[in-house]
Amino acid sequence: MAAKKIDLITVKNDKLSLNIKGKPLHPDHEKEFPEANKAQAVCSFSSTLKENFDFKYHDPEIDQLKLSPYNSIKSYPLFFEYQNYDFYLEAEMPIEIYHPNREIRESLSHPNDNPNVLYGSINFGSDIGYSEFEIRSNSQVVLTFKLEVFPSKIDYQKDYNQLLEEVNKEVYNLAYDFLRKTYQQMKISEKQNITEAEFFVIIENIFEDLFKALKRVEESPHHRIIRKRNVRPAARVKKVGRQSLKWLNKNSRHYDQELKLPEKMLAVEKKLSYDNFENKFIKWSFSELIKRLKHFKVNYRSSKLNPDQDLIAEIDKMIRKLKLKLKHSFLAEVGELQKIDSISLVLQMAPGYKELYK
């Protein structure tokens, strides 16, 4: 006899409640998750509401809901690929739900057009790993809920973690290869071997890590000291050195014989310069990302009758963040990259640079 759906997760207070129902079973074997299997899944939430929440989860050892004193738990896996789960949300205020997967978020609707209630059945399909939901009211996030979807046909603890590691490694390799291999000989090549969809998935996965790497670079950007020479009115020259006196001897017309004072002098000032190959490469990478994101947005909007506005907003947000760094960081003082002769040791070894280059 097939097991009935029971409460798997409840998150409740006086203003908002979330209830998720499903079968507490290993989907392949129609039995409770094997006791010998020590795999654990993460489930957590956070909220901007001041009221405390009761957070309960199904514990198969006691076969009932268990109250957690924390906002995050590790328990037997409760959610699996290709399974149906009933979501029920109710609040004192109008609510909407956001999930990166459009099909998932459109699975929930307002019964009887009640804006304070959301209900529907969600199937994660083959999307294993972490899945995050945002509950919003008047465009403001009031609750963020994250759960972990497990695969159903592999040895959980060992193979699943190994699979995630392999997937993450492959995504990073593809992403860094995209940044590294866009040059062809002495000029920038526009030819790419990845599709627009693959490009966006890659960038979406590594976007925050790119900015973490850039932050490390900003703490100590590669630089060199240059001497800047300018002829100025003598009164504005702060330091007179040997080069200044040598210049004055060669340009005696700037020396007032009556006053016995120079009218103009050569000012030699030391200045930090960030205009080098390594920083030009970073600037070029960010500029190329902006171009590709814009191109992806145009193609996406033209290919869809009903484009996902949340996705478009996310693309615009990424573009704004990239532009902000180009205009308001040390990159604003960096010139354009024209050619690539060799990859420097700074790019390969320096903290932050090597992550951006890889």
XYZ file of C-alpha atoms in Angstrom:
358
model
C 0.000 0.000 0.000
C 1.450 3.337 -1.043
C 2.192 5.692 1.820
C 0.157 8.839 2.121
C 1.587 12.325 2.204
C 2.407 13.764 5.608
C 3.828 17.033 6.928
C 7.539 17.165 6.122
C 8.308 20.786 7.019
C 6.374 23.500 8.848
C 7.574 27.053 9.470
C 5.003 29.104 11.372
C 4.355 32.186 13.444
C 1.325 34.454 13.942
C 1.880 36.293 10.650
C 3.040 33.631 8.203
C 2.988 29.861 7.846
C 4.638 27.470 5.396
C 3.633 23.836 5.209
C 5.190 21.218 2.903
C 3.620 17.785 2.550
C 5.046 14.714 0.840
C 5.954 11.060 1.241
C 8.761 10.437 3.775
C 10.034 7.611 1.625
C 12.948 6.552 -0.459
C 11.227 6.869 -3.850
C 12.813 3.742 -5.365
C 11.982 1.323 -2.588
C 8.732 2.662 -1.121
C 10.137 2.368 2.360
C 11.481 4.733 4.954
C 14.947 6.033 4.340
C 17.395 3.230 5.297
C 18.561 3.568 8.885
C 22.054 2.423 7.955
C 22.437 5.282 5.499
C 23.955 8.265 7.290
C 23.319 10.841 4.583
C 22.074 14.179 5.881
C 20.270 16.949 4.063
C 20.277 20.638 4.923
C 17.120 22.641 5.475
C 17.128 26.257 6.683
C 15.216 29.530 6.690
C 15.677 33.200 7.510
C 13.144 35.984 7.889
C 12.911 39.758 8.128
C 9.841 39.449 10.359
C 10.503 40.186 14.015
C 8.246 37.438 15.350
C 9.873 34.101 16.163
C 9.017 31.049 14.080
C 8.308 27.465 15.072
C 10.421 25.324 12.746
C 9.462 21.647 12.607
C 10.678 18.820 10.400
C 9.754 15.158 9.987
C 12.049 12.857 11.945
C 11.710 9.258 10.673
C 13.193 7.863 13.899
C 10.178 9.052 15.894
C 7.855 9.160 12.860
C 6.532 12.642 13.617
C 7.360 16.319 13.405
C 10.247 17.457 15.566
C 10.697 21.036 16.768
C 14.091 22.548 15.966
C 15.549 25.229 18.263
C 17.584 26.525 15.318
C 16.868 28.067 11.914
C 18.934 25.388 10.197
C 18.876 21.604 10.490
C 20.556 18.512 9.103
C 18.246 15.537 8.890
C 17.437 12.467 6.852
C 16.759 13.561 3.266
C 13.103 14.536 2.899
C 13.062 15.740 -0.696
C 13.945 13.752 -3.802
C 14.063 14.279 -7.542
C 10.925 13.575 -9.611
C 8.642 13.557 -6.560
C 5.571 15.712 -5.908
C 5.367 17.954 -2.848
C 2.405 20.070 -1.747
C 3.265 23.608 -0.681
C 0.777 25.665 1.334
C 1.524 29.237 2.405
C -0.729 31.605 4.305
C 0.019 35.084 5.647
C -1.609 38.184 7.098
C -0.391 40.147 4.079
C -0.406 39.556 0.305
C 2.404 37.188 -0.668
C 4.215 35.963 -3.769
C 6.857 33.271 -4.165
C 10.104 33.415 -6.102
C 12.272 30.512 -7.237
C 14.982 30.609 -9.953
C 13.122 27.853 -11.820
C 10.166 29.470 -13.528
C 8.175 26.218 -13.760
C 8.497 25.678 -10.018
C 7.329 29.140 -9.007
C 4.440 29.023 -11.482
C 3.297 25.749 -9.893
C 1.898 27.773 -6.984
C -1.177 29.974 -7.308
C -3.670 31.947 -5.219
C -6.774 29.788 -4.602
C -10.007 31.762 -5.065
C -7.808 34.759 -5.952
C -6.866 35.147 -2.299
C -3.581 37.144 -2.333
C -2.748 35.985 1.203
C -2.666 32.290 0.297
C -0.435 30.288 -2.060
C -0.942 26.626 -2.838
C 0.322 24.093 -5.355
C 2.232 20.899 -6.052
C 5.934 21.176 -6.854
C 8.121 18.634 -8.627
C 11.854 19.375 -8.707
C 12.402 17.096 -11.690
C 16.098 16.325 -12.045
C 17.208 19.493 -10.193
C 19.190 17.970 -7.336
C 21.084 19.944 -4.722
C 20.075 23.122 -2.922
C 16.805 24.789 -3.864
C 15.958 28.220 -2.458
C 12.572 29.925 -2.221
C 11.797 33.543 -1.392
C 8.439 34.573 0.058
C 7.798 38.193 -0.854
C 5.247 40.786 0.195
C 5.003 44.072 -1.691
C 8.260 43.167 -3.488
C 10.097 42.767 -0.168
C 11.521 39.409 0.934
C 9.918 38.345 4.222
C 11.080 34.723 4.309
C 13.861 32.781 2.593
C 13.641 29.009 2.704
C 16.321 26.574 1.487
C 16.031 22.816 1.186
C 18.177 20.078 -0.334
C 16.857 17.793 -3.064
C 18.502 14.366 -3.168
C 18.894 12.040 -6.147
C 17.101 8.713 -5.951
C 19.412 6.297 -7.762
C 22.862 6.721 -6.236
C 24.580 5.988 -2.924
C 23.734 9.247 -1.161
C 26.524 10.207 1.157
C 29.486 9.147 -0.957
C 28.352 9.288 -4.566
C 26.163 12.368 -4.202
C 28.918 14.489 -2.700
C 31.336 13.204 -5.327
C 28.812 14.077 -8.037
C 28.385 17.617 -6.705
C 32.152 18.043 -6.550
C 32.536 16.856 -10.139
C 29.725 19.115 -11.371
C 31.149 22.150 -9.573
C 34.631 21.421 -10.905
C 33.338 21.101 -14.461
C 31.363 24.353 -14.207
C 34.427 26.229 -12.957
C 36.649 24.729 -15.642
C 34.205 25.743 -18.372
C 33.882 29.225 -16.922
C 37.588 29.905 -16.589
C 38.266 28.400 -19.998
C 35.749 30.826 -21.417
C 37.662 33.765 -19.938
C 41.071 32.386 -20.813
C 40.543 31.140 -24.353
C 38.706 34.067 -25.899
C 41.940 35.397 -27.344
C 43.231 34.096 -30.644
C 46.875 34.923 -31.379
C 47.308 38.726 -31.333
C 43.716 39.962 -31.433
C 40.472 39.485 -29.565
C 38.411 36.718 -31.100
C 34.640 36.813 -31.090
C 34.346 33.104 -31.873
C 32.950 31.055 -28.982
C 32.267 27.342 -28.764
C 29.549 27.567 -26.127
C 25.913 28.448 -26.635
C 24.312 31.549 -25.126
C 22.357 29.407 -22.659
C 25.513 27.557 -21.558
C 27.312 30.878 -21.193
C 24.661 32.304 -18.874
C 24.513 29.172 -16.708
C 28.295 29.299 -16.315
C 28.430 33.005 -15.467
C 25.499 32.709 -13.065
C 27.387 29.990 -11.182
C 30.696 31.839 -10.899
C 29.493 35.463 -10.750
C 29.822 35.967 -6.994
C 33.161 34.137 -6.947
C 34.484 36.525 -9.604
C 33.700 39.438 -7.304
C 35.237 37.694 -4.304
C 38.426 37.246 -6.332
C 38.303 40.899 -7.423
C 37.924 41.970 -3.789
C 41.175 40.159 -2.976
C 42.844 41.926 -5.888
C 41.515 45.310 -4.700
C 43.167 44.776 -1.315
C 46.569 44.678 -3.031
C 46.352 45.320 -6.780
C 49.432 44.685 -8.898
C 51.149 48.017 -9.505
C 54.405 49.749 -10.274
C 55.869 53.094 -9.296
C 56.263 55.561 -12.129
C 57.866 58.992 -12.208
C 55.659 61.640 -13.670
C 57.403 64.731 -15.056
C 55.579 68.045 -15.493
C 56.784 71.595 -15.981
C 55.003 73.838 -13.494
C 55.241 77.324 -12.024
C 58.119 77.205 -9.551
C 55.846 78.053 -6.618
C 53.864 74.854 -7.235
C 56.883 72.541 -7.230
C 57.069 70.926 -3.798
C 60.405 69.168 -4.136
C 63.440 70.257 -6.130
C 65.803 67.428 -6.965
C 68.793 66.795 -9.186
C 66.648 66.284 -12.289
C 64.834 69.575 -11.644
C 68.116 71.500 -11.413
C 69.478 69.760 -14.512
C 66.333 70.739 -16.415
C 66.660 74.364 -15.246
C 70.278 74.532 -16.464
C 69.113 73.432 -19.915
C 66.153 75.835 -19.860
C 67.703 78.949 -18.362
C 65.061 81.161 -20.015
C 62.764 80.140 -17.167
C 65.165 81.654 -14.629
C 64.576 85.308 -13.638
C 68.061 86.875 -13.462
C 66.844 89.974 -11.626
C 64.906 88.146 -8.921
C 67.401 85.305 -8.872
C 64.462 82.908 -8.805
C 63.130 80.345 -11.271
C 59.781 81.066 -12.901
C 59.182 77.450 -13.884
C 60.604 74.156 -12.722
C 60.421 70.489 -13.584
C 58.337 68.590 -11.030
C 59.215 64.905 -10.682
C 56.582 62.998 -8.722
C 56.302 59.330 -7.852
C 52.932 57.778 -8.507
C 51.375 54.320 -8.260
C 50.279 52.994 -11.627
C 47.803 50.134 -12.021
C 48.026 50.258 -15.806
C 49.626 46.863 -16.438
C 48.810 43.691 -18.340
C 47.277 41.842 -15.385
C 44.805 44.599 -14.551
C 44.053 45.209 -18.235
C 43.132 41.531 -18.493
C 40.658 41.846 -15.614
C 39.152 45.000 -17.117
C 38.837 43.296 -20.498
C 37.207 40.229 -18.895
C 34.581 42.362 -17.160
C 33.948 44.392 -20.328
C 33.488 41.191 -22.338
C 31.057 39.849 -19.748
C 28.967 43.001 -20.073
C 28.852 42.598 -23.863
C 27.904 38.931 -23.651
C 25.221 39.542 -21.026
C 23.678 42.290 -23.150
C 23.773 40.030 -26.191
C 22.214 37.175 -24.238
C 19.402 39.434 -22.991
C 18.576 40.643 -26.506
C 18.526 37.096 -27.905
C 16.499 35.786 -24.981
C 13.823 38.481 -25.264
C 13.510 38.026 -29.014
C 13.197 34.231 -28.756
C 10.483 34.152 -26.081
C 6.844 35.151 -26.439
C 6.641 35.584 -22.676
C 10.174 36.225 -21.365
C 10.851 35.750 -17.673
C 11.033 39.285 -16.250
C 12.837 38.083 -13.122
C 15.595 36.626 -15.293
C 15.882 39.876 -17.255
C 16.075 41.821 -13.985
C 18.855 39.490 -12.802
C 20.812 40.077 -16.018
C 20.436 43.861 -15.634
C 21.605 43.600 -12.022
C 24.728 41.692 -13.082
C 25.495 44.273 -15.789
C 25.099 47.174 -13.324
C 27.422 45.486 -10.834
C 30.105 44.939 -13.472
C 29.853 48.533 -14.736
C 30.105 49.863 -11.186
C 33.411 48.064 -10.663
C 34.792 49.325 -13.964
C 33.952 52.937 -13.092
C 34.564 53.064 -9.347
C 37.611 50.926 -8.624
C 41.289 50.905 -9.564
C 40.160 49.518 -12.944
C 39.048 53.035 -13.891
C 42.760 53.947 -14.106
C 43.584 50.994 -16.357
C 43.905 51.162 -20.141
C 42.530 48.807 -22.768
C 44.042 45.393 -23.497
C 45.209 45.195 -27.114
C 47.125 41.937 -27.353
C 48.314 38.984 -25.339
C 51.896 37.745 -25.557
C 52.122 35.458 -22.562
C 50.370 34.832 -19.286
C 52.305 36.509 -16.480
C 53.220 34.939 -13.174
C 51.057 37.514 -11.403
C 47.957 36.166 -13.147
C 48.939 32.612 -12.310
C 50.146 33.056 -8.741
C 48.934 36.256 -7.032
C 45.927 36.010 -4.667
C 42.743 37.025 -6.454
C 44.422 37.236 -9.846
C 44.849 33.467 -10.185
C 41.159 32.889 -9.352
C 40.083 35.446 -11.953
C 42.430 33.979 -14.551
C 41.909 30.222 -14.039
